[in-house]
């Protein structure tokens, strides 16, 4: 008995390493597919959301995240949909904060649209959240309402302020959208840096059917960077967050600017992350459809996590070398059918 059980313990602690020798140390988990916004590049106006019983419970989410942490995940990002619309979400943050306290987890963080951030900022800080990402694509309240189809910019900015007051470092995420915020990138950067926040620009990715044509939205960040360089001095920064962004320092503002460019620059070779949806589906790559069902593994074994760990081992063998994104000038279909709100941004 002792010999075999010690083998099982080894499996539950073994690092997650894929077939290409990459260590998985960063996990993103979507807590819900629901959201109080309907950003035009992310969702369609009339989204059908999953029945609640399909979602992992908060207890299951805690079990799942904890299993990953036992296997060497050091950074955990909770996302969605909008993570802060999930009922009782703070009980999950509270539970997960034990891994921060024990030193097993370096970072517990979230990506939020900020609409409910003012309500939760203090509690998040108390749970050990030190940095968060807040998505803001424009500082014009009318355009903000238009791009989110319902959002209130004032509330989001109040949330950002509350986070800062609670001692949480804020990174602003902005999706670069052709014809929408092209002319606002510099002012957004001036504002963010002036407030002491990092700014990270994201290229629109072909995920899920939305009501608009992707090609109409796609703005290559190479183009944005060239335009910024006409006015600002950008120098490469060695700053890394464990995520896919590449950073530059901006001499004129003294701030940091990140670029996430899945379409113009392939960052797969250093990929250290996997994603789990709110239904417990593990995607080894944001840009591929192959997935492993962790919900079945969780629900089939309530006594111990052996089935879950076996599923994780299987998944590691299937993590692909790279993604297949392509905004096709002829084809209508998105490269990957699921929405960003399903996989978690
Ligand atoms: N609701 C939260 C928010 O908006 O921050 C978290 C989830 S959201 C899916 C995470 C990030 O993905 C946001 O910064 C959002 O702008 C970005 N996003 C959504 N759809 C995208 C797409 N098709 N291409 C690129 N980024 C996208
Ligand atoms: Fe909601 Fe975030 Fe998607 Fe916007 S980007 S619709 S806030 S999940």
Coordinates of N, CA, C and O in Angstrom, one line a residue, residues 172-319:
X172 N -4.5 48.9 -17.5 CA -5.7 49.2 -18.4 C -5.4 48.4 -19.7 O -4.4 48.4 -20.3
X173 N -6.4 47.6 -20.0 CA -6.4 46.8 -21.3 C -7.3 47.5 -22.3 O -8.4 47.8 -22.0
X174 N -6.7 47.8 -23.5 CA -7.5 48.4 -24.5 C -7.4 47.6 -25.8 O -6.3 47.3 -26.3
X175 N -8.5 47.2 -26.4 CA -8.5 46.5 -27.6 C -8.4 47.6 -28.7 O -9.2 48.6 -28.7
X176 N -7.4 47.5 -29.6 CA -7.2 48.5 -30.7 C -8.2 48.2 -31.8 O -8.2 47.1 -32.3
X177 N -9.1 49.1 -32.1 CA -10.2 48.9 -33.0 C -10.2 49.9 -34.1 O -10.3 51.1 -33.9
X178 N -10.1 49.4 -35.3 CA -10.0 50.3 -36.5 C -11.2 51.2 -36.6 O -12.4 50.7 -36.4
X179 N -11.0 52.5 -36.8 CA -12.1 53.4 -37.0 C -12.8 53.7 -35.7 O -13.8 54.5 -35.7
X180 N -12.4 53.1 -34.6 CA -13.1 53.4 -33.3 C -12.2 54.2 -32.3 O -12.6 55.3 -31.9
X181 N -11.1 53.6 -32.0 CA -10.2 54.3 -31.0 C -8.8 54.5 -31.5 O -7.9 54.9 -30.7
X182 N -8.6 54.4 -32.8 CA -7.3 54.7 -33.4 C -6.7 56.0 -33.0 O -5.5 56.1 -32.6
X183 N -7.6 57.0 -32.9 CA -7.1 58.4 -32.6 C -7.0 58.6 -31.1 O -6.6 59.7 -30.6
X184 N -7.5 57.6 -30.3 CA -7.5 57.8 -28.9 C -6.4 57.1 -28.2 O -6.3 57.2 -26.9
X185 N -5.6 56.3 -28.9 CA -4.6 55.5 -28.2 C -3.6 56.4 -27.5 O -3.3 56.2 -26.3
X186 N -3.1 57.5 -28.1 CA -2.2 58.4 -27.4 C -2.8 59.1 -26.2 O -2.3 59.0 -25.1
X187 N -4.0 59.7 -26.3 CA -4.7 60.2 -25.1 C -4.9 59.2 -24.0 O -4.8 59.5 -22.9
X188 N -5.3 58.0 -24.4 CA -5.6 57.0 -23.4 C -4.3 56.7 -22.7 O -4.3 56.5 -21.5
X189 N -3.2 56.6 -23.4 CA -1.9 56.3 -22.8 C -1.5 57.5 -21.9 O -1.0 57.2 -20.8
X190 N -1.7 58.7 -22.3 CA -1.3 59.9 -21.5 C -2.1 59.8 -20.2 O -1.6 60.0 -19.1
X191 N -3.4 59.5 -20.3 CA -4.3 59.4 -19.1 C -3.8 58.3 -18.2 O -3.5 58.5 -17.0
X192 N -3.6 57.1 -18.8 CA -3.3 55.9 -17.9 C -1.9 56.2 -17.2 O -1.8 56.0 -16.0
X193 N -0.9 56.6 -18.0 CA 0.4 56.8 -17.4 C 0.3 58.0 -16.4 O 1.0 57.9 -15.3
X194 N -0.5 59.0 -16.7 CA -0.6 60.1 -15.7 C -1.2 59.7 -14.4 O -0.9 60.2 -13.3
X195 N -2.1 58.6 -14.5 CA -2.7 58.1 -13.2 C -1.8 57.1 -12.6 O -2.2 56.5 -11.6
X196 N -0.7 56.7 -13.2 CA 0.2 55.7 -12.6 C -0.2 54.3 -13.0 O 0.3 53.3 -12.4
X197 N -1.1 54.1 -14.1 CA -1.4 52.8 -14.5 C -0.6 52.4 -15.8 O -0.3 53.2 -16.6
X198 N -0.3 51.1 -15.9 CA 0.2 50.6 -17.2 C -0.9 50.6 -18.2 O -2.1 50.5 -17.8
X199 N -0.6 50.6 -19.5 CA -1.6 50.4 -20.5 C -1.1 49.3 -21.4 O 0.1 49.2 -21.7
X200 N -2.1 48.4 -21.7 CA -1.7 47.3 -22.6 C -2.7 47.3 -23.8 O -3.9 47.3 -23.6
X201 N -2.1 47.3 -25.0 CA -3.0 47.3 -26.2 C -3.1 45.9 -26.7 O -2.1 45.1 -26.7
X202 N -4.3 45.5 -27.1 CA -4.6 44.2 -27.6 C -5.1 44.2 -29.0 O -6.0 45.0 -29.3
X203 N -4.6 43.3 -29.8 CA -5.1 43.2 -31.2 C -6.4 42.4 -31.1 O -6.5 41.4 -30.4
X204 N -7.4 42.8 -31.9 CA -8.6 42.0 -31.9 C -8.4 40.6 -32.4 O -7.7 40.4 -33.4
X205 N -8.9 39.6 -31.7 CA -8.7 38.2 -32.1 C -10.0 37.6 -32.7 O -11.1 38.0 -32.2
X206 N -9.9 36.7 -33.7 CA -11.1 36.2 -34.3 C -11.7 35.1 -33.5 O -11.6 33.9 -33.8
X207 N -12.4 35.4 -32.4 CA -13.0 34.4 -31.5 C -14.5 34.6 -31.5 O -15.0 35.6 -31.0
X208 N -15.2 33.6 -31.9 CA -16.7 33.6 -31.8 C -17.3 34.5 -32.8 O -16.8 35.5 -33.2
X209 N -18.6 34.2 -33.2 CA -19.3 35.0 -34.0 C -19.8 36.2 -33.3 O -20.4 36.1 -32.2
X210 N -19.6 37.4 -33.8 CA -20.2 38.6 -33.2 C -21.0 39.2 -34.3 O -21.0 38.7 -35.4
X211 N -21.7 40.4 -34.1 CA -22.5 40.9 -35.1 C -21.7 41.7 -36.2 O -22.3 42.0 -37.2
X212 N -20.5 41.9 -35.9 CA -19.7 42.8 -36.8 C -18.7 41.9 -37.6 O -18.3 40.9 -37.2
X213 N -18.2 42.5 -38.7 CA -17.2 41.8 -39.5 C -15.8 42.1 -38.9 O -15.5 43.2 -38.6
X214 N -15.1 41.0 -38.6 CA -13.8 41.1 -38.0 C -12.8 42.0 -38.7 O -12.0 42.7 -38.1
X215 N -12.8 41.9 -40.1 CA -11.9 42.6 -40.8 C -12.1 44.1 -40.6 O -11.2 44.9 -40.7
X216 N -13.4 44.5 -40.4 CA -13.7 45.9 -40.1 C -13.1 46.4 -38.8 O -12.9 47.6 -38.6
X217 N -12.8 45.5 -37.9 CA -12.4 45.8 -36.5 C -10.9 45.7 -36.4 O -10.3 46.3 -35.5
X218 N -10.2 44.9 -37.3 CA -8.8 44.6 -37.1 C -7.9 45.8 -37.4 O -7.9 46.3 -38.5
X219 N -7.1 46.1 -36.4 CA -6.1 47.2 -36.5 C -4.8 46.6 -36.0 O -4.6 46.3 -34.8
X220 N -3.8 46.4 -36.9 CA -2.6 45.8 -36.5 C -1.8 46.7 -35.6 O -1.7 47.9 -35.8
X221 N -1.3 46.2 -34.5 CA -0.6 47.0 -33.5 C 0.8 47.5 -34.1 O 1.3 48.5 -33.6
X222 N 1.3 46.9 -35.1 CA 2.5 47.4 -35.7 C 2.2 48.8 -36.2 O 3.1 49.7 -36.1
X223 N 1.1 49.0 -36.8 CA 0.6 50.3 -37.3 C 0.5 51.3 -36.2 O 0.9 52.4 -36.3
X224 N -0.2 50.8 -35.1 CA -0.4 51.7 -33.9 C 1.0 52.2 -33.4 O 1.2 53.3 -33.1
X225 N 1.9 51.2 -33.3 CA 3.2 51.5 -32.7 C 4.0 52.5 -33.6 O 4.6 53.5 -33.1
X226 N 3.9 52.3 -34.9 CA 4.6 53.3 -35.8 C 4.1 54.7 -35.6 O 4.8 55.6 -35.6
X227 N 2.7 54.8 -35.5 CA 2.2 56.1 -35.3 C 2.6 56.7 -33.9 O 2.9 57.9 -33.9
X228 N 2.6 55.9 -32.9 CA 3.1 56.4 -31.6 C 4.5 56.9 -31.6 O 4.9 57.9 -31.0
X229 N 5.3 56.1 -32.4 CA 6.7 56.5 -32.5 C 7.0 57.8 -33.1 O 8.1 58.4 -33.0
X230 N 6.0 58.3 -33.9 CA 6.2 59.7 -34.4 C 6.2 60.7 -33.4 O 6.8 61.8 -33.5
X231 N 5.6 60.4 -32.2 CA 5.5 61.4 -31.1 C 6.2 61.0 -29.8 O 6.5 61.9 -29.0
X232 N 6.4 59.7 -29.7 CA 7.0 59.3 -28.4 C 8.2 58.4 -28.6 O 8.4 57.8 -29.7
X233 N 9.1 58.4 -27.6 CA 10.3 57.6 -27.6 C 10.0 56.3 -26.9 O 9.8 56.3 -25.6
X234 N 9.9 55.2 -27.6 CA 9.6 53.9 -27.0 C 10.8 53.0 -27.0 O 11.5 52.8 -28.0
X235 N 11.2 52.6 -25.8 CA 12.3 51.7 -25.7 C 11.9 50.4 -25.0 O 11.1 50.4 -24.1
X236 N 12.4 49.3 -25.6 CA 12.0 47.9 -25.1 C 12.3 47.8 -23.6 O 13.3 48.3 -23.1
X237 N 11.4 47.2 -22.9 CA 11.5 47.0 -21.5 C 11.7 45.5 -21.2 O 11.1 44.7 -21.9
X238 N 12.4 45.2 -20.1 CA 12.6 43.8 -19.7 C 11.4 43.4 -18.8 O 11.4 42.2 -18.4
X239 N 10.5 44.3 -18.6 CA 9.4 44.0 -17.7 C 8.5 42.8 -18.2 O 8.1 42.8 -19.4
X240 N 8.3 41.8 -17.4 CA 7.4 40.7 -17.8 C 6.4 40.4 -16.7 O 6.8 40.6 -15.5
X241 N 5.2 40.0 -17.0 CA 4.2 39.7 -16.0 C 3.9 38.2 -16.0 O 3.0 37.8 -15.3
X242 N 4.5 37.5 -16.9 CA 4.1 36.1 -17.0 C 3.1 35.9 -18.1 O 2.7 34.8 -18.4
X243 N 2.6 37.0 -18.6 CA 1.6 37.0 -19.7 C 2.2 37.2 -21.0 O 3.4 37.2 -21.1
X244 N 1.4 37.3 -22.1 CA 2.0 37.4 -23.4 C 2.4 38.8 -23.9 O 2.9 39.0 -25.0
X245 N 2.2 39.8 -23.0 CA 2.5 41.2 -23.5 C 4.0 41.4 -23.5 O 4.8 40.9 -22.7
X246 N 4.4 42.2 -24.5 CA 5.7 42.7 -24.6 C 5.7 44.2 -24.3 O 4.8 44.9 -24.9
X247 N 6.6 44.7 -23.4 CA 6.5 46.0 -22.9 C 7.5 47.0 -23.5 O 8.6 46.5 -23.8
X248 N 7.1 48.2 -23.6 CA 8.1 49.3 -23.9 C 7.9 50.4 -22.8 O 6.9 50.5 -22.2
X249 N 9.0 51.1 -22.5 CA 8.9 52.3 -21.7 C 8.7 53.5 -22.6 O 9.3 53.6 -23.7
X250 N 7.9 54.4 -22.1 CA 7.6 55.6 -22.9 C 8.3 56.8 -22.2 O 7.9 57.1 -21.1
X251 N 9.3 57.3 -22.9 CA 10.2 58.3 -22.2 C 9.4 59.6 -21.8 O 9.5 60.1 -20.7
X252 N 8.5 60.0 -22.7 CA 7.7 61.3 -22.4 C 6.7 61.2 -21.3 O 6.4 62.2 -20.6
X253 N 6.2 60.0 -21.0 CA 5.2 59.9 -20.0 C 5.8 59.2 -18.7 O 5.2 59.2 -17.7
X254 N 6.9 58.5 -18.9 CA 7.5 57.8 -17.8 C 6.7 56.5 -17.5 O 6.9 55.8 -16.5
X255 N 5.8 56.1 -18.4 CA 5.0 54.9 -18.1 C 5.3 53.7 -19.0 O 6.2 53.8 -19.8
X256 N 4.6 52.6 -18.7 CA 4.9 51.4 -19.5 C 3.7 51.1 -20.4 O 2.5 51.2 -20.0
X257 N 4.1 50.7 -21.6 CA 3.0 50.3 -22.6 C 3.3 48.9 -23.1 O 4.4 48.6 -23.5
X258 N 2.2 48.1 -23.0 CA 2.3 46.7 -23.5 C 1.6 46.5 -24.8 O 0.7 47.2 -25.1
X259 N 2.1 45.5 -25.5 CA 1.5 45.1 -26.8 C 1.2 43.6 -26.7 O 2.1 42.8 -26.5
X260 N -0.1 43.2 -27.0 CA -0.4 41.8 -27.1 C -0.8 41.6 -28.6 O -1.9 42.1 -29.0
X261 N 0.0 40.9 -29.3 CA -0.1 40.8 -30.8 C -0.2 39.4 -31.3 O 0.7 38.9 -31.9
X262 N -1.3 38.7 -31.0 CA -1.3 37.3 -31.4 C -1.3 37.1 -32.9 O -0.9 36.1 -33.4
X263 N -1.8 38.2 -33.6 CA -1.8 38.0 -35.1 C -0.6 38.4 -35.8 O -0.2 37.8 -36.8
X264 N 0.1 39.5 -35.3 CA 1.3 39.9 -36.0 C 2.5 39.4 -35.4 O 3.6 39.5 -36.0
X265 N 2.5 38.9 -34.2 CA 3.7 38.3 -33.6 C 3.3 37.0 -32.9 O 2.5 37.1 -32.0
X266 N 3.9 35.9 -33.2 CA 3.6 34.7 -32.6 C 4.4 34.5 -31.3 O 5.6 34.5 -31.3
X267 N 3.7 34.3 -30.2 CA 4.4 34.2 -28.9 C 4.3 32.8 -28.3 O 4.5 32.5 -27.2
X268 N 3.9 31.8 -29.2 CA 3.6 30.5 -28.7 C 4.8 29.7 -28.1 O 4.6 28.9 -27.2
X269 N 6.0 30.1 -28.6 CA 7.1 29.3 -28.1 C 7.4 29.4 -26.6 O 8.0 28.5 -26.0
X270 N 7.0 30.5 -26.1 CA 7.2 30.7 -24.6 C 5.9 30.6 -23.8 O 5.8 31.0 -22.7
X271 N 4.9 29.9 -24.4 CA 3.6 29.8 -23.8 C 3.7 29.0 -22.5 O 4.1 27.9 -22.5
X272 N 3.2 29.6 -21.4 CA 3.3 28.9 -20.1 C 1.9 28.8 -19.5 O 1.7 28.5 -18.3
X273 N 0.8 28.9 -20.3 CA -0.5 29.0 -19.7 C -1.5 28.1 -20.4 O -1.4 27.7 -21.5
X274 N -2.6 27.8 -19.6 CA -3.7 27.1 -20.1 C -5.0 27.8 -19.5 O -4.8 28.6 -18.6
X275 N -6.1 27.5 -20.1 CA -7.4 28.2 -19.7 C -8.4 27.2 -19.4 O -8.5 26.1 -20.1
X276 N -9.2 27.5 -18.4 CA -10.4 26.7 -18.1 C -11.7 27.5 -18.2 O -11.7 28.6 -17.7
X277 N -12.7 27.0 -18.9 CA -13.9 27.7 -19.0 C -14.7 27.5 -17.7 O -14.4 26.7 -16.9
X278 N -15.8 28.3 -17.7 CA -16.7 28.2 -16.5 C -17.4 26.8 -16.4 O -18.0 26.5 -15.3
X279 N -17.4 26.0 -17.4 CA -18.0 24.7 -17.3 C -16.9 23.6 -17.1 O -17.2 22.5 -17.1
X280 N -15.7 24.1 -16.8 CA -14.6 23.1 -16.5 C -13.9 22.5 -17.7 O -13.3 21.4 -17.6
X281 N -14.1 23.1 -18.9 CA -13.4 22.6 -20.1 C -12.0 23.3 -20.1 O -11.9 24.5 -20.1
X282 N -11.0 22.4 -20.2 CA -9.6 22.9 -20.2 C -9.1 23.1 -21.7 O -9.1 22.1 -22.4
X283 N -8.8 24.3 -22.1 CA -8.2 24.5 -23.4 C -6.7 24.7 -23.2 O -6.3 25.6 -22.5
X284 N -6.0 23.9 -23.9 CA -4.5 24.0 -23.8 C -4.0 25.2 -24.6 O -2.8 25.6 -24.4
X285 N -4.8 25.7 -25.6 CA -4.4 26.8 -26.4 C -5.6 27.7 -26.7 O -6.6 27.1 -27.1
X286 N -5.4 29.0 -26.6 CA -6.6 29.9 -26.8 C -7.0 29.8 -28.3 O -8.1 30.0 -28.6
X287 N -6.0 29.5 -29.2 CA -6.3 29.5 -30.6 C -6.6 28.1 -31.2 O -6.6 28.0 -32.4
X288 N -6.9 27.1 -30.4 CA -7.2 25.8 -30.9 C -8.4 25.2 -30.2 O -8.7 25.6 -29.1
X289 N -9.1 24.3 -30.9 CA -10.3 23.8 -30.3 C -10.1 22.6 -29.4 O -11.1 22.2 -28.7
X290 N -9.0 21.9 -29.4 CA -8.8 20.7 -28.6 C -9.0 21.1 -27.1 O -8.5 22.1 -26.7
X291 N -9.7 20.2 -26.4 CA -10.0 20.5 -25.0 C -10.1 19.2 -24.2 O -10.4 18.1 -24.7
X292 N -10.0 19.4 -22.9 CA -10.2 18.2 -22.0 C -11.3 18.6 -20.9 O -11.3 19.7 -20.4
X293 N -12.2 17.7 -20.7 CA -13.3 17.9 -19.8 C -12.9 17.7 -18.3 O -12.8 16.5 -17.9
X294 N -12.7 18.7 -17.6 CA -12.3 18.6 -16.2 C -13.5 18.5 -15.3 O -13.4 18.0 -14.2
X295 N -14.7 18.9 -15.8 CA -15.9 18.9 -14.9 C -16.2 17.4 -14.6 O -16.6 17.0 -13.5
X296 N -16.1 16.6 -15.7 CA -16.4 15.2 -15.5 C -15.5 14.6 -14.5 O -15.9 13.8 -13.6
X297 N -14.2 14.9 -14.6 CA -13.2 14.4 -13.7 C -13.5 14.9 -12.3 O -13.3 14.1 -11.3
X298 N -13.9 16.1 -12.1 CA -14.3 16.6 -10.8 C -15.5 15.9 -10.2 O -15.5 15.5 -9.0
X299 N -16.5 15.8 -11.1 CA -17.8 15.3 -10.5 C -17.8 13.8 -10.4 O -18.6 13.2 -9.6
X300 N -16.9 13.1 -11.1 CA -16.9 11.6 -11.0 C -16.1 11.2 -9.8 O -16.1 10.0 -9.5
X301 N -15.3 12.0 -9.3 CA -14.5 11.6 -8.1 C -14.6 12.7 -7.0 O -13.9 13.7 -7.1
X302 N -15.5 12.5 -6.1 CA -15.7 13.5 -5.1 C -14.7 13.2 -3.9 O -14.4 14.1 -3.2
X303 N -14.3 12.0 -3.8 CA -13.4 11.6 -2.6 C -12.0 12.1 -2.7 O -11.5 12.7 -1.8
X304 N -11.4 11.9 -3.9 CA -10.1 12.5 -4.1 C -9.9 13.1 -5.5 O -10.9 13.0 -6.2
X305 N -8.8 13.6 -5.8 CA -8.6 14.3 -7.1 C -7.8 13.5 -8.1 O -7.3 14.0 -9.0
X306 N -7.8 12.1 -7.9 CA -6.9 11.3 -8.8 C -7.4 11.4 -10.2 O -6.5 11.6 -11.1
X307 N -8.7 11.4 -10.5 CA -9.2 11.5 -11.9 C -8.8 12.9 -12.5 O -8.5 13.0 -13.6
X308 N -8.9 13.9 -11.6 CA -8.6 15.2 -12.1 C -7.1 15.3 -12.5 O -6.8 15.8 -13.6
X309 N -6.2 14.7 -11.7 CA -4.8 14.8 -12.0 C -4.5 14.0 -13.2 O -3.6 14.3 -14.1
X310 N -5.2 12.8 -13.4 CA -5.0 12.1 -14.6 C -5.4 12.9 -15.9 O -4.7 12.9 -16.9
X311 N -6.5 13.6 -15.7 CA -7.0 14.4 -16.9 C -5.9 15.5 -17.2 O -5.7 15.9 -18.3
X312 N -5.3 16.1 -16.1 CA -4.3 17.1 -16.3 C -3.1 16.5 -17.1 O -2.5 17.2 -18.0
X313 N -2.7 15.3 -16.7 CA -1.5 14.7 -17.3 C -1.8 14.5 -18.8 O -1.0 14.8 -19.7
X314 N -3.1 14.0 -19.1 CA -3.5 13.8 -20.5 C -3.4 15.1 -21.3 O -3.0 15.2 -22.4
X315 N -3.9 16.1 -20.6 CA -4.0 17.4 -21.3 C -2.6 18.0 -21.7 O -2.4 18.5 -22.8
X316 N -1.7 17.7 -20.8 CA -0.3 18.2 -21.0 C 0.3 17.6 -22.3 O 0.9 18.3 -23.1
X317 N -0.1 16.3 -22.5 CA 0.5 15.7 -23.7 C -0.2 16.2 -25.0 O 0.4 16.1 -26.1
X318 N -1.3 16.8 -24.8 CA -2.0 17.4 -26.0 C -1.9 18.9 -26.2 O -2.5 19.4 -27.1
X319 N -1.1 19.5 -25.4 CA -0.9 21.0 -25.6 C -0.2 21.2 -26.9 O 0.9 20.7 -27.1

